[in-house]
PDB file of C-alpha atoms in Angstrom:
ATOM      1  CA  UNK A   1      -0.310   0.062  -0.016  1.00  0.00           C
ATOM      2  CA  UNK A   2       1.500   3.208  -1.126  1.00  0.00           C
ATOM      3  CA  UNK A   3       2.369   5.714   1.720  1.00  0.00           C
ATOM      4  CA  UNK A   4       0.696   8.961   2.179  1.00  0.00           C
ATOM      5  CA  UNK A   5       2.741  11.888   0.786  1.00  0.00           C
ATOM      6  CA  UNK A   6       1.367  14.274   3.121  1.00  0.00           C
ATOM      7  CA  UNK A   7       2.752  12.212   6.157  1.00  0.00           C
ATOM      8  CA  UNK A   8       6.009  11.413   4.751  1.00  0.00           C
ATOM      9  CA  UNK A   9       8.771  12.824   6.934  1.00  0.00           C
ATOM     10  CA  UNK A  10       6.187  13.784   9.745  1.00  0.00           C
ATOM     11  CA  UNK A  11       6.084  11.830  12.864  1.00  0.00           C
ATOM     12  CA  UNK A  12       2.052  12.699  12.952  1.00  0.00           C
ATOM     13  CA  UNK A  13      -0.746  13.211  10.861  1.00  0.00           C
ATOM     14  CA  UNK A  14      -1.654  16.723   9.087  1.00  0.00           C
ATOM     15  CA  UNK A  15      -4.538  18.579  11.209  1.00  0.00           C
ATOM     16  CA  UNK A  16      -7.677  20.416   9.938  1.00  0.00           C
ATOM     17  CA  UNK A  17      -5.727  23.740   9.698  1.00  0.00           C
ATOM     18  CA  UNK A  18      -2.677  22.104   7.494  1.00  0.00           C
ATOM     19  CA  UNK A  19      -5.512  20.469   5.195  1.00  0.00           C
ATOM     20  CA  UNK A  20      -7.333  23.463   4.944  1.00  0.00           C
ATOM     21  CA  UNK A  21      -4.273  25.446   3.787  1.00  0.00           C
ATOM     22  CA  UNK A  22      -3.285  22.778   1.203  1.00  0.00           C
ATOM     23  CA  UNK A  23      -6.927  22.933  -0.136  1.00  0.00           C
ATOM     24  CA  UNK A  24      -6.665  26.587  -0.408  1.00  0.00           C
ATOM     25  CA  UNK A  25      -3.327  26.573  -2.457  1.00  0.00           C
ATOM     26  CA  UNK A  26      -4.964  24.004  -4.793  1.00  0.00           C
ATOM     27  CA  UNK A  27      -7.905  26.203  -5.340  1.00  0.00           C
ATOM     28  CA  UNK A  28      -5.690  29.346  -5.985  1.00  0.00           C
ATOM     29  CA  UNK A  29      -3.724  27.076  -8.693  1.00  0.00           C
ATOM     30  CA  UNK A  30      -6.558  25.958 -10.400  1.00  0.00           C
ATOM     31  CA  UNK A  31      -7.953  29.798 -10.631  1.00  0.00           C
ATOM     32  CA  UNK A  32      -4.667  30.774 -12.085  1.00  0.00           C
ATOM     33  CA  UNK A  33      -4.799  27.909 -14.801  1.00  0.00           C
ATOM     34  CA  UNK A  34      -8.510  28.959 -15.572  1.00  0.00           C
ATOM     35  CA  UNK A  35      -7.815  32.534 -16.136  1.00  0.00           C
ATOM     36  CA  UNK A  36      -4.875  31.628 -18.838  1.00  0.00           C
ATOM     37  CA  UNK A  37      -7.546  29.792 -20.567  1.00  0.00           C
ATOM     38  CA  UNK A  38      -8.425  31.933 -23.409  1.00  0.00           C
ATOM     39  CA  UNK A  39     -11.600  31.604 -25.344  1.00  0.00           C
ATOM     40  CA  UNK A  40     -10.922  31.032 -29.220  1.00  0.00           C
ATOM     41  CA  UNK A  41     -12.235  34.283 -30.201  1.00  0.00           C
ATOM     42  CA  UNK A  42      -9.613  36.075 -28.105  1.00  0.00           C
ATOM     43  CA  UNK A  43     -11.624  38.305 -26.203  1.00  0.00           C
ATOM     44  CA  UNK A  44     -12.087  38.428 -22.428  1.00  0.00           C
ATOM     45  CA  UNK A  45     -14.680  40.084 -20.394  1.00  0.00           C
ATOM     46  CA  UNK A  46     -14.597  41.605 -17.087  1.00  0.00           C
ATOM     47  CA  UNK A  47     -17.732  43.093 -15.022  1.00  0.00           C
ATOM     48  CA  UNK A  48     -16.119  46.429 -14.470  1.00  0.00           C
ATOM     49  CA  UNK A  49     -14.130  48.405 -16.943  1.00  0.00           C
ATOM     50  CA  UNK A  50     -10.764  49.657 -16.103  1.00  0.00           C
ATOM     51  CA  UNK A  51     -10.348  53.661 -14.980  1.00  0.00           C
ATOM     52  CA  UNK A  52      -9.485  55.981 -17.953  1.00  0.00           C
ATOM     53  CA  UNK A  53      -6.036  57.561 -17.436  1.00  0.00           C
ATOM     54  CA  UNK A  54      -5.976  61.279 -17.448  1.00  0.00           C
ATOM     55  CA  UNK A  55      -3.999  63.281 -20.036  1.00  0.00           C
ATOM     56  CA  UNK A  56      -2.349  66.098 -19.486  1.00  0.00           C
ATOM     57  CA  UNK A  57      -2.464  68.826 -22.443  1.00  0.00           C
ATOM     58  CA  UNK A  58       0.506  71.474 -22.949  1.00  0.00           C
ATOM     59  CA  UNK A  59       1.002  73.923 -25.530  1.00  0.00           C
ATOM     60  CA  UNK A  60       4.686  74.509 -24.554  1.00  0.00           C
ATOM     61  CA  UNK A  61       5.889  72.232 -27.228  1.00  0.00           C
ATOM     62  CA  UNK A  62       4.153  73.597 -29.780  1.00  0.00           C
ATOM     63  CA  UNK A  63       4.871  77.463 -28.783  1.00  0.00           C
ATOM     64  CA  UNK A  64       8.968  76.106 -28.668  1.00  0.00           C
ATOM     65  CA  UNK A  65       8.266  74.404 -32.616  1.00  0.00           C
ATOM     66  CA  UNK A  66       6.737  77.865 -33.642  1.00  0.00           C
ATOM     67  CA  UNK A  67       9.611  79.898 -32.061  1.00  0.00           C
ATOM     68  CA  UNK A  68      12.069  77.544 -33.598  1.00  0.00           C
ATOM     69  CA  UNK A  69      10.652  77.985 -36.988  1.00  0.00           C
ATOM     70  CA  UNK A  70      10.152  81.718 -37.011  1.00  0.00           C
ATOM     71  CA  UNK A  71      13.786  82.314 -35.879  1.00  0.00           C
ATOM     72  CA  UNK A  72      14.563  79.727 -38.751  1.00  0.00           C
ATOM     73  CA  UNK A  73      12.955  82.014 -41.109  1.00  0.00           C
ATOM     74  CA  UNK A  74      14.251  85.164 -39.692  1.00  0.00           C
ATOM     75  CA  UNK A  75      17.589  84.046 -40.233  1.00  0.00           C
ATOM     76  CA  UNK A  76      17.141  82.999 -43.375  1.00  0.00           C
ATOM     77  CA  UNK A  77      15.332  86.622 -44.373  1.00  0.00           C
ATOM     78  CA  UNK A  78      18.741  88.100 -42.680  1.00  0.00           C
ATOM     79  CA  UNK A  79      20.688  86.027 -44.879  1.00  0.00           C
ATOM     80  CA  UNK A  80      18.870  86.891 -47.995  1.00  0.00           C
ATOM     81  CA  UNK A  81      19.114  90.536 -46.909  1.00  0.00           C
ATOM     82  CA  UNK A  82      22.873  90.594 -46.369  1.00  0.00           C
ATOM     83  CA  UNK A  83      23.486  89.023 -49.622  1.00  0.00           C
ATOM     84  CA  UNK A  84      21.458  91.581 -51.373  1.00  0.00           C
ATOM     85  CA  UNK A  85      23.168  94.585 -49.451  1.00  0.00           C
ATOM     86  CA  UNK A  86      26.502  93.137 -50.400  1.00  0.00           C
ATOM     87  CA  UNK A  87      25.185  92.884 -53.996  1.00  0.00           C
ATOM     88  CA  UNK A  88      24.061  96.428 -54.020  1.00  0.00           C
ATOM     89  CA  UNK A  89      27.394  97.558 -52.574  1.00  0.00           C
ATOM     90  CA  UNK A  90      29.251  95.925 -55.045  1.00  0.00           C
ATOM     91  CA  UNK A  91      27.185  97.128 -57.857  1.00  0.00           C
ATOM     92  CA  UNK A  92      27.684 100.717 -56.196  1.00  0.00           C
ATOM     93  CA  UNK A  93      31.079 100.383 -55.989  1.00  0.00           C
ATOM     94  CA  UNK A  94      31.547  99.255 -59.451  1.00  0.00           C
ATOM     95  CA  UNK A  95      29.671 102.003 -60.729  1.00  0.00           C
ATOM     96  CA  UNK A  96      31.727 104.620 -58.875  1.00  0.00           C
ATOM     97  CA  UNK A  97      34.950 103.065 -59.993  1.00  0.00           C
ATOM     98  CA  UNK A  98      33.609 103.022 -63.707  1.00  0.00           C
ATOM     99  CA  UNK A  99      32.797 106.780 -62.961  1.00  0.00           C
ATOM    100  CA  UNK A 100      35.984 107.495 -61.762  1.00  0.00           C
ATOM    101  CA  UNK A 101      38.170 105.685 -64.387  1.00  0.00           C
ATOM    102  CA  UNK A 102      35.576 107.975 -66.892  1.00  0.00           C
ATOM    103  CA  UNK A 103      36.649 110.889 -65.155  1.00  0.00           C
ATOM    104  CA  UNK A 104      40.230 109.908 -64.930  1.00  0.00           C
ATOM    105  CA  UNK A 105      40.188 109.074 -68.856  1.00  0.00           C
ATOM    106  CA  UNK A 106      38.610 112.228 -69.526  1.00  0.00           C
ATOM    107  CA  UNK A 107      41.108 114.472 -67.396  1.00  0.00           C
ATOM    108  CA  UNK A 108      43.972 112.740 -69.097  1.00  0.00           C
ATOM    109  CA  UNK A 109      42.288 113.295 -72.785  1.00  0.00           C
ATOM    110  CA  UNK A 110      41.876 116.755 -71.819  1.00  0.00           C
ATOM    111  CA  UNK A 111      45.519 117.080 -70.475  1.00  0.00           C
ATOM    112  CA  UNK A 112      46.764 115.256 -73.688  1.00  0.00           C
ATOM    113  CA  UNK A 113      44.942 117.732 -75.973  1.00  0.00           C
ATOM    114  CA  UNK A 114      46.116 120.840 -74.026  1.00  0.00           C
ATOM    115  CA  UNK A 115      49.915 119.527 -74.263  1.00  0.00           C
ATOM    116  CA  UNK A 116      49.299 118.736 -77.875  1.00  0.00           C
ATOM    117  CA  UNK A 117      48.219 122.043 -78.637  1.00  0.00           C
ATOM    118  CA  UNK A 118      50.713 123.642 -76.537  1.00  0.00           C
ATOM    119  CA  UNK A 119      53.194 121.380 -78.469  1.00  0.00           C
ATOM    120  CA  UNK A 120      51.710 122.476 -81.661  1.00  0.00           C
ATOM    121  CA  UNK A 121      51.643 126.333 -80.716  1.00  0.00           C
ATOM    122  CA  UNK A 122      55.492 125.963 -79.828  1.00  0.00           C
ATOM    123  CA  UNK A 123      56.385 124.280 -82.929  1.00  0.00           C
ATOM    124  CA  UNK A 124      54.432 126.957 -85.080  1.00  0.00           C
ATOM    125  CA  UNK A 125      56.291 129.664 -83.018  1.00  0.00           C
ATOM    126  CA  UNK A 126      59.658 128.072 -83.810  1.00  0.00           C
ATOM    127  CA  UNK A 127      58.723 127.766 -87.351  1.00  0.00           C
ATOM    128  CA  UNK A 128      57.271 131.226 -87.506  1.00  0.00           C
ATOM    129  CA  UNK A 129      59.665 133.773 -88.549  1.00  0.00           C
ATOM    130  CA  UNK A 130      60.127 137.813 -88.880  1.00  0.00           C
ATOM    131  CA  UNK A 131      61.776 139.868 -91.427  1.00  0.00           C
ATOM    132  CA  UNK A 132      64.756 141.539 -89.909  1.00  0.00           C
ATOM    133  CA  UNK A 133      63.523 144.818 -90.227  1.00  0.00           C
ATOM    134  CA  UNK A 134      61.340 147.141 -88.082  1.00  0.00           C
ATOM    135  CA  UNK A 135      57.908 145.790 -89.183  1.00  0.00           C
ATOM    136  CA  UNK A 136      59.076 142.109 -88.084  1.00  0.00           C
ATOM    137  CA  UNK A 137      60.409 143.734 -84.843  1.00  0.00           C
ATOM    138  CA  UNK A 138      57.306 145.101 -83.836  1.00  0.00           C
ATOM    139  CA  UNK A 139      55.122 142.334 -84.622  1.00  0.00           C
ATOM    140  CA  UNK A 140      57.760 139.794 -83.083  1.00  0.00           C
ATOM    141  CA  UNK A 141      57.439 142.153 -80.113  1.00  0.00           C
ATOM    142  CA  UNK A 142      53.728 142.510 -80.067  1.00  0.00           C
ATOM    143  CA  UNK A 143      53.317 138.624 -79.978  1.00  0.00           C
ATOM    144  CA  UNK A 144      55.495 138.573 -76.923  1.00  0.00           C
ATOM    145  CA  UNK A 145      53.663 141.177 -75.271  1.00  0.00           C
ATOM    146  CA  UNK A 146      50.363 139.611 -75.882  1.00  0.00           C
ATOM    147  CA  UNK A 147      51.537 136.380 -73.998  1.00  0.00           C
ATOM    148  CA  UNK A 148      52.527 138.452 -71.062  1.00  0.00           C
ATOM    149  CA  UNK A 149      49.305 140.544 -71.260  1.00  0.00           C
ATOM    150  CA  UNK A 150      51.067 143.770 -72.212  1.00  0.00           C
ATOM    151  CA  UNK A 151      49.126 146.147 -74.132  1.00  0.00           C
ATOM    152  CA  UNK A 152      50.368 148.115 -77.196  1.00  0.00           C
ATOM    153  CA  UNK A 153      49.192 148.677 -80.797  1.00  0.00           C
ATOM    154  CA  UNK A 154      51.104 148.349 -83.720  1.00  0.00           C
ATOM    155  CA  UNK A 155      50.444 152.105 -84.568  1.00  0.00           C
ATOM    156  CA  UNK A 156      51.402 153.364 -81.109  1.00  0.00           C
ATOM    157  CA  UNK A 157      54.555 151.391 -80.981  1.00  0.00           C
ATOM    158  CA  UNK A 158      55.396 152.386 -84.610  1.00  0.00           C
ATOM    159  CA  UNK A 159      54.837 155.865 -84.015  1.00  0.00           C
ATOM    160  CA  UNK A 160      57.173 156.377 -80.748  1.00  0.00           C
ATOM    161  CA  UNK A 161      59.981 154.506 -82.516  1.00  0.00           C
ATOM    162  CA  UNK A 162      59.968 156.829 -85.287  1.00  0.00           C
ATOM    163  CA  UNK A 163      60.156 159.873 -83.123  1.00  0.00           C
ATOM    164  CA  UNK A 164      62.745 158.425 -80.582  1.00  0.00           C
ATOM    165  CA  UNK A 165      65.100 156.946 -82.703  1.00  0.00           C
ATOM    166  CA  UNK A 166      63.792 156.865 -86.486  1.00  0.00           C
ATOM    167  CA  UNK A 167      64.045 153.046 -86.618  1.00  0.00           C
ATOM    168  CA  UNK A 168      67.464 152.989 -85.499  1.00  0.00           C
ATOM    169  CA  UNK A 169      68.040 150.015 -83.051  1.00  0.00           C
ATOM    170  CA  UNK A 170      71.750 151.487 -82.492  1.00  0.00           C
ATOM    171  CA  UNK A 171      70.477 154.902 -81.398  1.00  0.00           C
ATOM    172  CA  UNK A 172      71.828 156.721 -78.337  1.00  0.00           C
ATOM    173  CA  UNK A 173      71.095 159.839 -76.962  1.00  0.00           C
ATOM    174  CA  UNK A 174      74.280 161.675 -75.563  1.00  0.00           C
ATOM    175  CA  UNK A 175      72.979 164.964 -75.011  1.00  0.00           C
ATOM    176  CA  UNK A 176      69.592 165.088 -72.729  1.00  0.00           C
ATOM    177  CA  UNK A 177      69.601 164.835 -68.935  1.00  0.00           C
ATOM    178  CA  UNK A 178      69.964 161.301 -68.715  1.00  0.00           C
ATOM    179  CA  UNK A 179      73.279 161.189 -70.964  1.00  0.00           C
ATOM    180  CA  UNK A 180      74.406 163.955 -68.629  1.00  0.00           C
ATOM    181  CA  UNK A 181      73.677 161.798 -65.769  1.00  0.00           C
ATOM    182  CA  UNK A 182      75.741 159.146 -67.244  1.00  0.00           C
ATOM    183  CA  UNK A 183      72.816 156.842 -68.154  1.00  0.00           C
ATOM    184  CA  UNK A 184      72.134 157.567 -71.918  1.00  0.00           C
ATOM    185  CA  UNK A 185      68.991 156.621 -73.703  1.00  0.00           C
ATOM    186  CA  UNK A 186      69.481 153.351 -75.912  1.00  0.00           C
ATOM    187  CA  UNK A 187      67.680 151.370 -78.619  1.00  0.00           C
ATOM    188  CA  UNK A 188      64.840 152.050 -80.631  1.00  0.00           C
ATOM    189  CA  UNK A 189      62.489 153.321 -78.022  1.00  0.00           C
ATOM    190  CA  UNK A 190      65.274 155.078 -76.019  1.00  0.00           C
ATOM    191  CA  UNK A 191      65.298 153.038 -72.893  1.00  0.00           C
ATOM    192  CA  UNK A 192      67.842 154.051 -70.076  1.00  0.00           C
ATOM    193  CA  UNK A 193      69.496 150.722 -68.764  1.00  0.00           C
ATOM    194  CA  UNK A 194      67.838 150.724 -65.303  1.00  0.00           C
ATOM    195  CA  UNK A 195      64.499 150.973 -66.837  1.00  0.00           C
ATOM    196  CA  UNK A 196      65.453 148.334 -69.119  1.00  0.00           C
ATOM    197  CA  UNK A 197      66.607 145.887 -66.411  1.00  0.00           C
ATOM    198  CA  UNK A 198      63.525 146.597 -64.340  1.00  0.00           C
ATOM    199  CA  UNK A 199      61.246 145.984 -66.931  1.00  0.00           C
ATOM    200  CA  UNK A 200      62.848 143.315 -68.929  1.00  0.00           C
ATOM    201  CA  UNK A 201      60.379 140.504 -70.065  1.00  0.00           C
ATOM    202  CA  UNK A 202      61.287 136.886 -69.493  1.00  0.00           C
ATOM    203  CA  UNK A 203      62.372 135.072 -72.939  1.00  0.00           C
ATOM    204  CA  UNK A 204      63.617 138.096 -74.624  1.00  0.00           C
ATOM    205  CA  UNK A 205      67.592 139.196 -74.892  1.00  0.00           C
ATOM    206  CA  UNK A 206      69.149 141.005 -72.250  1.00  0.00           C
ATOM    207  CA  UNK A 207      70.976 143.170 -74.801  1.00  0.00           C
ATOM    208  CA  UNK A 208      69.271 146.539 -74.861  1.00  0.00           C
ATOM    209  CA  UNK A 209      70.155 147.095 -78.377  1.00  0.00           C
ATOM    210  CA  UNK A 210      68.179 143.996 -79.242  1.00  0.00           C
ATOM    211  CA  UNK A 211      65.072 145.506 -81.066  1.00  0.00           C
ATOM    212  CA  UNK A 212      62.641 143.218 -80.099  1.00  0.00           C
ATOM    213  CA  UNK A 213      63.745 143.012 -76.384  1.00  0.00           C
ATOM    214  CA  UNK A 214      64.026 147.102 -76.217  1.00  0.00           C
ATOM    215  CA  UNK A 215      60.367 147.171 -77.583  1.00  0.00           C
ATOM    216  CA  UNK A 216      58.945 144.674 -75.227  1.00  0.00           C
ATOM    217  CA  UNK A 217      60.734 146.464 -71.844  1.00  0.00           C
ATOM    218  CA  UNK A 218      59.554 150.064 -73.478  1.00  0.00           C
ATOM    219  CA  UNK A 219      56.000 148.992 -73.677  1.00  0.00           C
ATOM    220  CA  UNK A 220      56.162 147.222 -70.401  1.00  0.00           C
ATOM    221  CA  UNK A 221      57.391 150.550 -68.662  1.00  0.00           C
ATOM    222  CA  UNK A 222      54.812 152.607 -70.611  1.00  0.00           C
ATOM    223  CA  UNK A 223      52.039 150.066 -69.530  1.00  0.00           C
ATOM    224  CA  UNK A 224      53.070 150.431 -65.957  1.00  0.00           C
ATOM    225  CA  UNK A 225      53.290 154.410 -66.220  1.00  0.00           C
ATOM    226  CA  UNK A 226      50.765 155.275 -68.935  1.00  0.00           C
ATOM    227  CA  UNK A 227      48.383 152.601 -69.380  1.00  0.00           C
ATOM    228  CA  UNK A 228      49.898 151.749 -72.789  1.00  0.00           C
ATOM    229  CA  UNK A 229      52.342 152.841 -75.274  1.00  0.00           C
ATOM    230  CA  UNK A 230      49.413 154.163 -77.342  1.00  0.00           C
ATOM    231  CA  UNK A 231      49.146 156.836 -74.767  1.00  0.00           C
ATOM    232  CA  UNK A 232      52.762 158.272 -75.172  1.00  0.00           C
ATOM    233  CA  UNK A 233      53.578 161.310 -77.357  1.00  0.00           C
ATOM    234  CA  UNK A 234      56.699 162.520 -76.321  1.00  0.00           C
ATOM    235  CA  UNK A 235      59.370 161.963 -74.168  1.00  0.00           C
ATOM    236  CA  UNK A 236      58.538 159.437 -71.550  1.00  0.00           C
TER     237      UNK A 236
END
């Protein structure tokens, strides 16, 4: 006869309390097995619905997303504006450089034209010659006087030359007060040496007997004292 498993290892049989405890354990095990057996439909029913969990709503994340997008758009707009500003600045600088270059080229062309005209005038002067006579001396003297702004007509110069020296460039006065004082008048327009030196015009000869230099210096003196040689009708 098999031994009772409930009495193995015990010196005395199980009492009522022990039997009830073992029966309870068996009942719980059967209940656990019954709960794991799910019908074919896969659905289970409960007599009471589980409580619904409360959900908390917040706009913070949406606001953060909106702020992030707005910031990105603003940054993109600033970049576009910066690029456009740089393009505009570059275009303005390019226009300014072009205008400056055009002005420089215009100024250079103007200087070149002026220099060319000056060289042409100088060549014309070099080529132009005057006859070595009273008419040539007067005309050459008037050309020099014109450059220096010294007035005097051909008629006024010629008239005074004829009265003073009769057209002789080597004429010298050895009898008037100037001669007595040791500074005689000389040349076509009878100029004393101190006056010739004081009113000598650069570019002309420093020889008082040179006809052109004598005329120009005398006319320069007459312009200073009388306004022009044309106003001189006697000794001056």
